[in-house]
XYZ file of C-alpha atoms in Angstrom:
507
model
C -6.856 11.401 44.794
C -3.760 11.621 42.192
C -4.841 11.903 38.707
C -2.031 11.527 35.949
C -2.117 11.635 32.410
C -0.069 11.214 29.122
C -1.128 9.506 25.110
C -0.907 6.714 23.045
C -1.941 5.643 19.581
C -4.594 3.403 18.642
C -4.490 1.697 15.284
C -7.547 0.909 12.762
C -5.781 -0.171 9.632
C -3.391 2.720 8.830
C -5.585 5.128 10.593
C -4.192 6.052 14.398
C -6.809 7.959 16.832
C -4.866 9.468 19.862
C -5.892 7.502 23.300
C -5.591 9.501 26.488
C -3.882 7.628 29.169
C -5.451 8.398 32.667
C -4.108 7.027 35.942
C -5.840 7.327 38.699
C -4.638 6.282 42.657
C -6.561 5.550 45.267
C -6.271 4.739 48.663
C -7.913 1.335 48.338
C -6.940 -2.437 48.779
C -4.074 -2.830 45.965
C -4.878 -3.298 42.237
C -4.129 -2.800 39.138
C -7.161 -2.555 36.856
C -7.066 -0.724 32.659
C -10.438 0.106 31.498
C -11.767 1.981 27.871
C -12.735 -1.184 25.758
C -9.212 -3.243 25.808
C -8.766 -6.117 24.436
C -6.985 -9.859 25.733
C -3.403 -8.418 25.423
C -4.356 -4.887 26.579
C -6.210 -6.185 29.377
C -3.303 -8.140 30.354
C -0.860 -5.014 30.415
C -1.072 -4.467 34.346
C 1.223 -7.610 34.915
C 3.459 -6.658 32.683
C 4.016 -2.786 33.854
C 3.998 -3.954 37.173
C 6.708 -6.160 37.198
C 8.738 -3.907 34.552
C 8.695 -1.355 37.031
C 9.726 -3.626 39.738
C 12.255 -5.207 38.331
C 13.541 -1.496 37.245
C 13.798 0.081 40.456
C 10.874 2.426 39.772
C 8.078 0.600 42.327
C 4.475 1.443 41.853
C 3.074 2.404 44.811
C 0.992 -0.155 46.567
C -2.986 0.795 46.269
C -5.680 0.701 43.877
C -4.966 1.839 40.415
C -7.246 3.069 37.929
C -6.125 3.113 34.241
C -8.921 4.759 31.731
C -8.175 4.480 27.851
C -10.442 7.581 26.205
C -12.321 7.547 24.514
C -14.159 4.291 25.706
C -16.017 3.664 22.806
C -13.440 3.243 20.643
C -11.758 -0.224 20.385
C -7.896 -0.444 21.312
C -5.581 -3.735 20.937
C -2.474 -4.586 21.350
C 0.524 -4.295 23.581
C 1.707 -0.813 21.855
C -0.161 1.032 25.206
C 2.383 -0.339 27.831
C 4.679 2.427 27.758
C 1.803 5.023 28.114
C -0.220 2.354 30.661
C 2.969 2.348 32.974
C 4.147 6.482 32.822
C 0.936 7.477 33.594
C 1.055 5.357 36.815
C 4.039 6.323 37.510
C 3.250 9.771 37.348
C 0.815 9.786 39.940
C 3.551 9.763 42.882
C 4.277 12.985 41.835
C 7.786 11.540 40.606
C 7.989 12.851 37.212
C 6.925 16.350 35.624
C 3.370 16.126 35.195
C 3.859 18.995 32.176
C 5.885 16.983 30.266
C 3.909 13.731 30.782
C 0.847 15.017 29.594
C 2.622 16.458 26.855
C 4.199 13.370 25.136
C 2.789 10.713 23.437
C 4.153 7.520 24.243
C 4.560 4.040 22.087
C 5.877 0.734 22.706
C 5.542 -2.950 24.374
C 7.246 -3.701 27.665
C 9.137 -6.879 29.174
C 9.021 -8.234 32.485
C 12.129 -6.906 33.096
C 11.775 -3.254 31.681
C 12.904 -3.709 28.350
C 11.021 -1.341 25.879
C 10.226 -3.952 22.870
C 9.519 -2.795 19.077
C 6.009 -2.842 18.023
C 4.326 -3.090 14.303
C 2.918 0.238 13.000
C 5.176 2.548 14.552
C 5.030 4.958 11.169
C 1.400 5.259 11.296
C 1.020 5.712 14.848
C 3.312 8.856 14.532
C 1.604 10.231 11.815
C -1.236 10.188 13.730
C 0.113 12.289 16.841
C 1.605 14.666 14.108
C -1.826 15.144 12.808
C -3.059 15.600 16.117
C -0.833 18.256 16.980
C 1.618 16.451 19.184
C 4.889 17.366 18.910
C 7.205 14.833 21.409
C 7.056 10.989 20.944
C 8.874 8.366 22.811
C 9.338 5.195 21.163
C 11.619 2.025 21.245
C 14.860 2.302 20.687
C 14.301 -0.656 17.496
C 11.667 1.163 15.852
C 13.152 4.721 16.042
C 14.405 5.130 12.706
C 11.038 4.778 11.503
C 9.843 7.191 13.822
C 12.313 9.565 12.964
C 10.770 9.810 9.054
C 7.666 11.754 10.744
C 8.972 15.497 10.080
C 7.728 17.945 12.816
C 7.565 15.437 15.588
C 10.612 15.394 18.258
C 11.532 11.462 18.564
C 12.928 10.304 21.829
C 14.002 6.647 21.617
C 14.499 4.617 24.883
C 15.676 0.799 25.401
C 14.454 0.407 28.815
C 11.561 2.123 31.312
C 13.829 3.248 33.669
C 15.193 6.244 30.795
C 11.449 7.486 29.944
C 11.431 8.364 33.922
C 14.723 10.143 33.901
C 13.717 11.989 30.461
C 10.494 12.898 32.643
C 12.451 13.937 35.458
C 11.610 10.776 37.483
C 14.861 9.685 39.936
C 16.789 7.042 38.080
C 20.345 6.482 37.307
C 19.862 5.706 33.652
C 21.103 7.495 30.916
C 18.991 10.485 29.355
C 17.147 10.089 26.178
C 18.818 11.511 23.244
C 16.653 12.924 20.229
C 16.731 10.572 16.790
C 17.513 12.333 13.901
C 16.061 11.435 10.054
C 17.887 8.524 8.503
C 18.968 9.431 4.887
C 17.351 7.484 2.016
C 19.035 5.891 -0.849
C 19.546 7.923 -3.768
C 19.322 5.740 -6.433
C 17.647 2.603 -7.721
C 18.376 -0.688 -8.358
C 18.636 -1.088 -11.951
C 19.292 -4.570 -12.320
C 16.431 -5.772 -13.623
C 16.833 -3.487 -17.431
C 13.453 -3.447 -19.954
C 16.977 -3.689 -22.405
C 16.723 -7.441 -21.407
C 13.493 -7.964 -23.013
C 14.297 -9.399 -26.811
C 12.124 -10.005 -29.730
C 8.691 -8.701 -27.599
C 8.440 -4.512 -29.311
C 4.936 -4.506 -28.958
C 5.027 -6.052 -25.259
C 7.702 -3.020 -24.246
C 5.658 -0.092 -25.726
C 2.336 -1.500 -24.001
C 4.494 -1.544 -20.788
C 5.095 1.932 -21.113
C 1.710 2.963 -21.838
C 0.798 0.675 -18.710
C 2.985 2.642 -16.376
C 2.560 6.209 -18.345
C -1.353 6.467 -17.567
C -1.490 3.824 -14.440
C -3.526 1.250 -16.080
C -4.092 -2.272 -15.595
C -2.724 -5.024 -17.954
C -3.030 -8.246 -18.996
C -0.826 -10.788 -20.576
C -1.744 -14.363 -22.258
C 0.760 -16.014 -23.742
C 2.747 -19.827 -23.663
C 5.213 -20.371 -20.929
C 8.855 -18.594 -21.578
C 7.173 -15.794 -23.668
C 8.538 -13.014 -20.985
C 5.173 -12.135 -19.107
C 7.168 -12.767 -15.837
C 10.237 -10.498 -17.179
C 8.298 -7.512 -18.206
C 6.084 -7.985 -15.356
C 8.880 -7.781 -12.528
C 10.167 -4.607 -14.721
C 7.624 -2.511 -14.530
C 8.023 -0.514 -11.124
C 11.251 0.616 -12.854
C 10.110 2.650 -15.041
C 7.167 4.080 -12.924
C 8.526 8.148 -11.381
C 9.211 7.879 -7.857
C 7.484 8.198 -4.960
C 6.368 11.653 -3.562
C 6.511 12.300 0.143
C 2.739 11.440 0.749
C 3.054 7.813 -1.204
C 6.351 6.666 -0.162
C 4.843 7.633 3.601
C 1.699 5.791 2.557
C 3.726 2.803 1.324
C 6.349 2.679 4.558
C 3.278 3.032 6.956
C 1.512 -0.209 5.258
C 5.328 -1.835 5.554
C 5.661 -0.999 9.469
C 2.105 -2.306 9.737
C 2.802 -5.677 8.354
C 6.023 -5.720 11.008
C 8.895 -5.248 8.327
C 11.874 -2.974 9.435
C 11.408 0.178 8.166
C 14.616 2.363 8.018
C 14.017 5.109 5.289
C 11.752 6.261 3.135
C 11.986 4.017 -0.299
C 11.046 6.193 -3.329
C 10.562 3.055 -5.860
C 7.126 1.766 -6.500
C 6.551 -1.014 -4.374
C 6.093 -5.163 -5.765
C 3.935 -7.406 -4.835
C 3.963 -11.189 -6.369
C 1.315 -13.686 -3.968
C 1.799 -17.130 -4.909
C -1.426 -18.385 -6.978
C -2.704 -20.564 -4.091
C -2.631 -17.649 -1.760
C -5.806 -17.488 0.020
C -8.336 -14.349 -0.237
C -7.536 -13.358 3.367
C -3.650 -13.545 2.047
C -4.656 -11.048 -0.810
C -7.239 -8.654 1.346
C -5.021 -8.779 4.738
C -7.151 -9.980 8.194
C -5.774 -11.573 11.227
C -7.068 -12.325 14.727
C -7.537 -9.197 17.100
C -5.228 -7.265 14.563
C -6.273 -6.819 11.458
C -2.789 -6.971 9.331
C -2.721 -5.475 5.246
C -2.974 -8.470 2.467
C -0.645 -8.243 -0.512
C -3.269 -5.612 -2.549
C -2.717 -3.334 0.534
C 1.227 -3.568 0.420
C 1.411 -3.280 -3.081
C -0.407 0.157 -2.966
C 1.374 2.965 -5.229
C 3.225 0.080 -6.887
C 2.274 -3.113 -8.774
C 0.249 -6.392 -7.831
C 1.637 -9.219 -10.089
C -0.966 -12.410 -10.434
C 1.308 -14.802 -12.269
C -0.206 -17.916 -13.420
C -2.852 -15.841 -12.913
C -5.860 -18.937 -14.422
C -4.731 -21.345 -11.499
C -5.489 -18.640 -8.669
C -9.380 -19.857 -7.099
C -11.755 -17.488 -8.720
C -13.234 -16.203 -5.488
C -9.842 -14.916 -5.106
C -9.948 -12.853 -7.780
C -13.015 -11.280 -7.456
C -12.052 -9.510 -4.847
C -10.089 -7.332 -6.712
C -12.918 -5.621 -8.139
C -13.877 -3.411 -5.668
C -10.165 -1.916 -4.532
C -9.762 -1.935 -8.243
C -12.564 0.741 -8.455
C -12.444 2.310 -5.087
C -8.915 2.694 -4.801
C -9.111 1.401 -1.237
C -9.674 -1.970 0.430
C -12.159 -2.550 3.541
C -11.485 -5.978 6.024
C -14.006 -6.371 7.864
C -13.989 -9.197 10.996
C -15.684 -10.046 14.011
C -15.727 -6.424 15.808
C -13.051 -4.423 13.795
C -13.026 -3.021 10.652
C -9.956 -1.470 9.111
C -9.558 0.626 5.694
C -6.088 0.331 4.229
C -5.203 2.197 0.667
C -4.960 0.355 -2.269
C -4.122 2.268 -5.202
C -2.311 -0.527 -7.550
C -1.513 -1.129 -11.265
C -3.032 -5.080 -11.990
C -0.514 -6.742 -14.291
C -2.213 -10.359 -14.616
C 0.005 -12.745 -16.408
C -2.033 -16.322 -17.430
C -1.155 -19.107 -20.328
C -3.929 -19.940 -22.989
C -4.783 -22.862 -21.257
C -3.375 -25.266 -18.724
C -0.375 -26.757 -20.295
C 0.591 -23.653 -21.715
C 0.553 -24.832 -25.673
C -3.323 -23.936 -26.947
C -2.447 -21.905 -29.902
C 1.397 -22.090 -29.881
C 2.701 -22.142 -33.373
C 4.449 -25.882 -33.716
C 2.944 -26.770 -29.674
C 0.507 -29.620 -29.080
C -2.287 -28.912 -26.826
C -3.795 -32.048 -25.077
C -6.303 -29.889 -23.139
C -9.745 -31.100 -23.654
C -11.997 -28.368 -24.591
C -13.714 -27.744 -21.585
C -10.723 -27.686 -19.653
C -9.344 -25.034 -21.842
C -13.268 -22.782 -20.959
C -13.408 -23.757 -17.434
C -9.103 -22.440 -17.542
C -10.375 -18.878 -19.270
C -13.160 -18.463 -17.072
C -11.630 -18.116 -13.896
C -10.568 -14.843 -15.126
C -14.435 -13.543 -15.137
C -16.082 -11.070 -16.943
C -16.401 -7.882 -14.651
C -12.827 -8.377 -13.665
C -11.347 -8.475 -17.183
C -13.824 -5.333 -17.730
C -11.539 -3.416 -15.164
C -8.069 -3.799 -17.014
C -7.541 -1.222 -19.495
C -4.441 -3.165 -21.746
C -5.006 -6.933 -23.077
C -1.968 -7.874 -24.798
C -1.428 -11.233 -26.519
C 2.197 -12.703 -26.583
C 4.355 -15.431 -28.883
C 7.304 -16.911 -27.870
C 10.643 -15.300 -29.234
C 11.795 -16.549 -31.968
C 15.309 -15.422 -32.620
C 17.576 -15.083 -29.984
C 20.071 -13.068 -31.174
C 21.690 -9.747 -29.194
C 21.505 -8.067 -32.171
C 17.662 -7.879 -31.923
C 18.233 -5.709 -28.892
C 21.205 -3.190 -30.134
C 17.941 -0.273 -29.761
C 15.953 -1.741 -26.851
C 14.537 0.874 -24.767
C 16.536 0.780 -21.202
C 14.851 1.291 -17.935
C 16.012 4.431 -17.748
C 15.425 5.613 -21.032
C 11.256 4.329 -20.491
C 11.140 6.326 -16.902
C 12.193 9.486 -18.120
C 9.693 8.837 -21.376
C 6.906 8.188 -18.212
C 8.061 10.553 -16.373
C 7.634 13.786 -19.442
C 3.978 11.690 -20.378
C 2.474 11.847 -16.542
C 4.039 15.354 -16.705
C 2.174 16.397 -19.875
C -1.284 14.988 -18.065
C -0.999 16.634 -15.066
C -0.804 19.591 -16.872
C -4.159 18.547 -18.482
C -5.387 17.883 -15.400
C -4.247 20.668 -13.532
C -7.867 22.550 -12.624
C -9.094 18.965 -11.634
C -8.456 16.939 -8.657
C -6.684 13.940 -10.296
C -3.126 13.708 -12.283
C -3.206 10.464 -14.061
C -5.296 9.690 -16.948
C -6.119 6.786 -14.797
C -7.570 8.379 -12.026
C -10.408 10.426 -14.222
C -13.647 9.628 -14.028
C -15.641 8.689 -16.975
C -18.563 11.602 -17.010
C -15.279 14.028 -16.987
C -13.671 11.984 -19.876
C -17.677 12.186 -21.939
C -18.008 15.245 -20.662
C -15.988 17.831 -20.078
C -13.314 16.918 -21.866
C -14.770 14.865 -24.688
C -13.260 14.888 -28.003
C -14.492 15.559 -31.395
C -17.403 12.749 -32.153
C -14.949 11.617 -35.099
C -12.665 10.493 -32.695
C -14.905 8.787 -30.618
C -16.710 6.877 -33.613
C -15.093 3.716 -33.615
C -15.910 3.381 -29.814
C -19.015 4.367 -29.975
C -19.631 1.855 -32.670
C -17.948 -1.186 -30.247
C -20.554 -0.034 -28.079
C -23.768 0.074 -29.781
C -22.337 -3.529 -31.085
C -22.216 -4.940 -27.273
C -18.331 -5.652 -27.456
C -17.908 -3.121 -25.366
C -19.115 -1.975 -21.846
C -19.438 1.426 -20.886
C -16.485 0.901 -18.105
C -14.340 -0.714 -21.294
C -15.643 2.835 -22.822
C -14.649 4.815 -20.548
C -11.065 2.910 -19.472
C -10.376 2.925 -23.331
C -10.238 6.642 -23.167
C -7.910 6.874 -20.914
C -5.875 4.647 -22.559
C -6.389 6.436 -25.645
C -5.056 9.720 -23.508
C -2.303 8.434 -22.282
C -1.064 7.252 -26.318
C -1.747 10.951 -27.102
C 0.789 12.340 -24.107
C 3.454 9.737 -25.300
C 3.108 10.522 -28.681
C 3.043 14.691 -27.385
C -0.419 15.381 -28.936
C -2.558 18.347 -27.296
C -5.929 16.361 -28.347
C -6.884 13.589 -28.901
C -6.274 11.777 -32.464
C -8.133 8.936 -34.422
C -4.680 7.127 -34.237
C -4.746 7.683 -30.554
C -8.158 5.852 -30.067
C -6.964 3.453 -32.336
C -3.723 2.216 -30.755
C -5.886 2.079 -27.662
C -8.066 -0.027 -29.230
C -5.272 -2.335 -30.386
C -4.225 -2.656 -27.013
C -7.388 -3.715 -25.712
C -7.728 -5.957 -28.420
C -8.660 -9.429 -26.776
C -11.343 -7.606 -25.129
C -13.082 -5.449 -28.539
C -12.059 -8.233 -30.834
């Protein structure tokens, strides 16, 4: 009895658990059977390694073999195990170095005909083998630039089976492998979308940099053509870049959703689902695989809800919890998967559903209980988890002029950039580094200000207009004012220009 073995990757949401590949021949009536929980196309992986191997010179022998996936409790889908599935049988004739098998994790989907075909969640399944201490990964040729961004790991890319058994030592005319090297990533931006293109809307811009300067959530209710959109789609511009861990984080949920990923983007990603996108579209699911939704894609960057009264309100309930927790949880029939979710909420909605309810010199012909049953939709508890509310008008004057001293893009990131810099510092005996990220029994706690400060919020709350979470998310607020403005501690004007930002919500 010839027992061979080598690893793959098995995905749950961004998390990869290493799978050991065992082959086992026997001297039985042929067959080809894989077990260790697989599912449909798993299961269905013997055809395809069998005839890949046939039809690349590299014949498996003819008896009964044995495939076992460990552990065999834990689920594994997908065709990413072929590769692994068909060295490990190879390696059982003794044909390839047995060291070096056992050695090397392997990744990627075969064709009938040998081809080694790219597979979704490359990134994360590396990660994973760098975690677990393995150091050599073969992959396919199409998804080895993305492998490549895993430092510490030695990529081998291959376009066909009949290289991984040279590279292993196996007899076959093919060419060697050749090790992938680190793609560089772009060095700049893309700057075309400039906060200097923003007229007539001051108030709108500073908010925006608050927003991005203390990671809160923000609202914005206004008539149509009042620049919600604009400021919305320019606010991962002036966010700092990515470190190594998020832009990882942020490429990994890419590669899992099957986009290319060539480098390692450093901007702050953008997400923008369309208002009748279902809540399966906005928490991620799928059949067999569970694939990341929009909040999962637009972690360490911005979720954008335009139009946001016409989404279903079901929809948007579900951004309460991975607005608290920071992570979001799909759960279907026999999987669950965890994928991160760390987002700034910029909500854009009108006033009510033609746009003109309040509009100096529009006519609203919204009956009143359409304009209630418009509001609503955005409900309670969820407006109770966004920090900023600000109210809009349409511009008035036109004029260039008006923005001779608009704040540029990069002018706002570098004022974000010194104002996360200054709370860090803060923050630098505790766990967390944006004034979004504290908890409230730190902010009352801790590191509570002077009960002067605090008095016109404590007032709002022994009123009931304010919540405890408004209390507590107006604090931070507050914090983040007193880092822009280069304040130590916390001022009375700092609480109130927090409270004038949450204004539709303390009113």
């Amino acid at each position: 009895m010839t027992v061979a073995r080598t690893w793959a990757v098995a995905l749950t949401g961004v998390r990869g658990d290493l799978v050991e590949v065992e082959a086992d021949l026997s001297p039985q009536t042929p067959e080809f059977s894989i077990i260790g929980l697989p599912d449909k196309a798993l299961g269905e992986a013997g055809r395809r390694v069998r005839n890949a191997c046939t039809n690349r010179g590299v014949d498996l022998p003819k008896r009964r073999l044995t495939v076992n996936l460990s552990p065999a409790s834990l689920p594994k889908r997908g065709s990413a195990f072929d590769v692994a599935i068909a060295v490990a049988a190879l390696a059982t004739t003794g044909m390839m170095d047995a060291g070096r098998v056992a050695d090397t994790v392997h990744i990627g989907e075969l064709g009938l005909d040998g081809r080694l075909r790219p597979v979704p969640g490359v990134l994360p399944a590396v990660l994973a083998a760098q975690r677990a201490g393995r150091a050599r990964v073969v992959v396919p040729a199409a998804n080895a630039a993305e492998a490549s961004l895993v430092d510490g790991v030695e990529v081998r890319a291959a376009t066909c089976l009949a290289e991984v058994v040279r590279w292993h030592g196996g007899n076959s005319d093919a060419p060697d492998l050749t090790p992938v090297l680190a793609p560089e990533s772009p060095a700049t931006r893309d700057e075309d979308l400039d906060l200097a293109d923003i007229l007539g809307q001051p108030d709108a811009v500073d908010a925006l940099i608050v927003a991005a300067a203390g990671g809160h959530h923000l609202l914005m209710s206004g008539p149509p053509g009042a620049g919600k959109t604009m400021l919305a789609r320019r606010l991962p511009g002036i966010l700092p870049d990515l470190d190594d861990g998020a832009a990882l984080s942020v490429a990994s949920v890419r590669s899992l959703s099957g986009e290319v990923v060539t480098h390692l983007s450093r901007t702050p990603p953008f997400e923008s689902p369309h208002h009748g996108a279902s809540a399966a579209a906005l928490i991620g699911g799928g059949s067999g695989v569970v694939r990341p939704g929009a909040i999962a894609r637009a972690s360490e960057g911005v979720l954008f809800l335009d139009e946001g009264g016409e989404f279903p309100a079901s929809v948007l309930d579900a951004l309460r919890q991975p607005l608290e927790s920071g992570v979001i949880q799909v759960h279907r029939s026999g999987v669950s998967a965890t994928f991160p979710a760390r987002f700034q909420l910029v909500v854009a909605t009108n006033p009510c559903p033609c746009g003109q309810y309040g509009v100096p010199g529009g006519v609203c012909d919204c009956a009143p209980q359409a304009i209630r049953r418009y509001t609503r939709r955005l409900s309670g508890p969820l407006l109770d988890r966004i920090d900023l509310d600000l109210r809009l008008q349409r511009v008035s004057d036109a004029r260039r002029s008006i923005a001779a001293t608009a704040v540029t893009t990069r002018d706002a990131r570098a004022t974000v950039r010194c104002a996360r810099e200054r709370a860090a510092r803060r923050w630098a005996e505790t766990p967390w580094r944006r004034n979004a990220d504290v908890p409230g029994a730190w902010l009352r706690g801790a590191a509570a200000p002077d009960p002067e400060v605090l008095r016109p919020l404590d007032t709002a709350l022994r009123r009931g207009t304010l919540t405890l979470r408004g209390y507590d998310r107006l604090l931070r607020v507050a914090w983040t004012v007193a880092d822009l403005a280069g304040h130590d501690r916390l001022h009375p004007d700092d609480v109130g220009r927090a409270l004038f930002l949450r204004q539709g919500s303390v009113a």
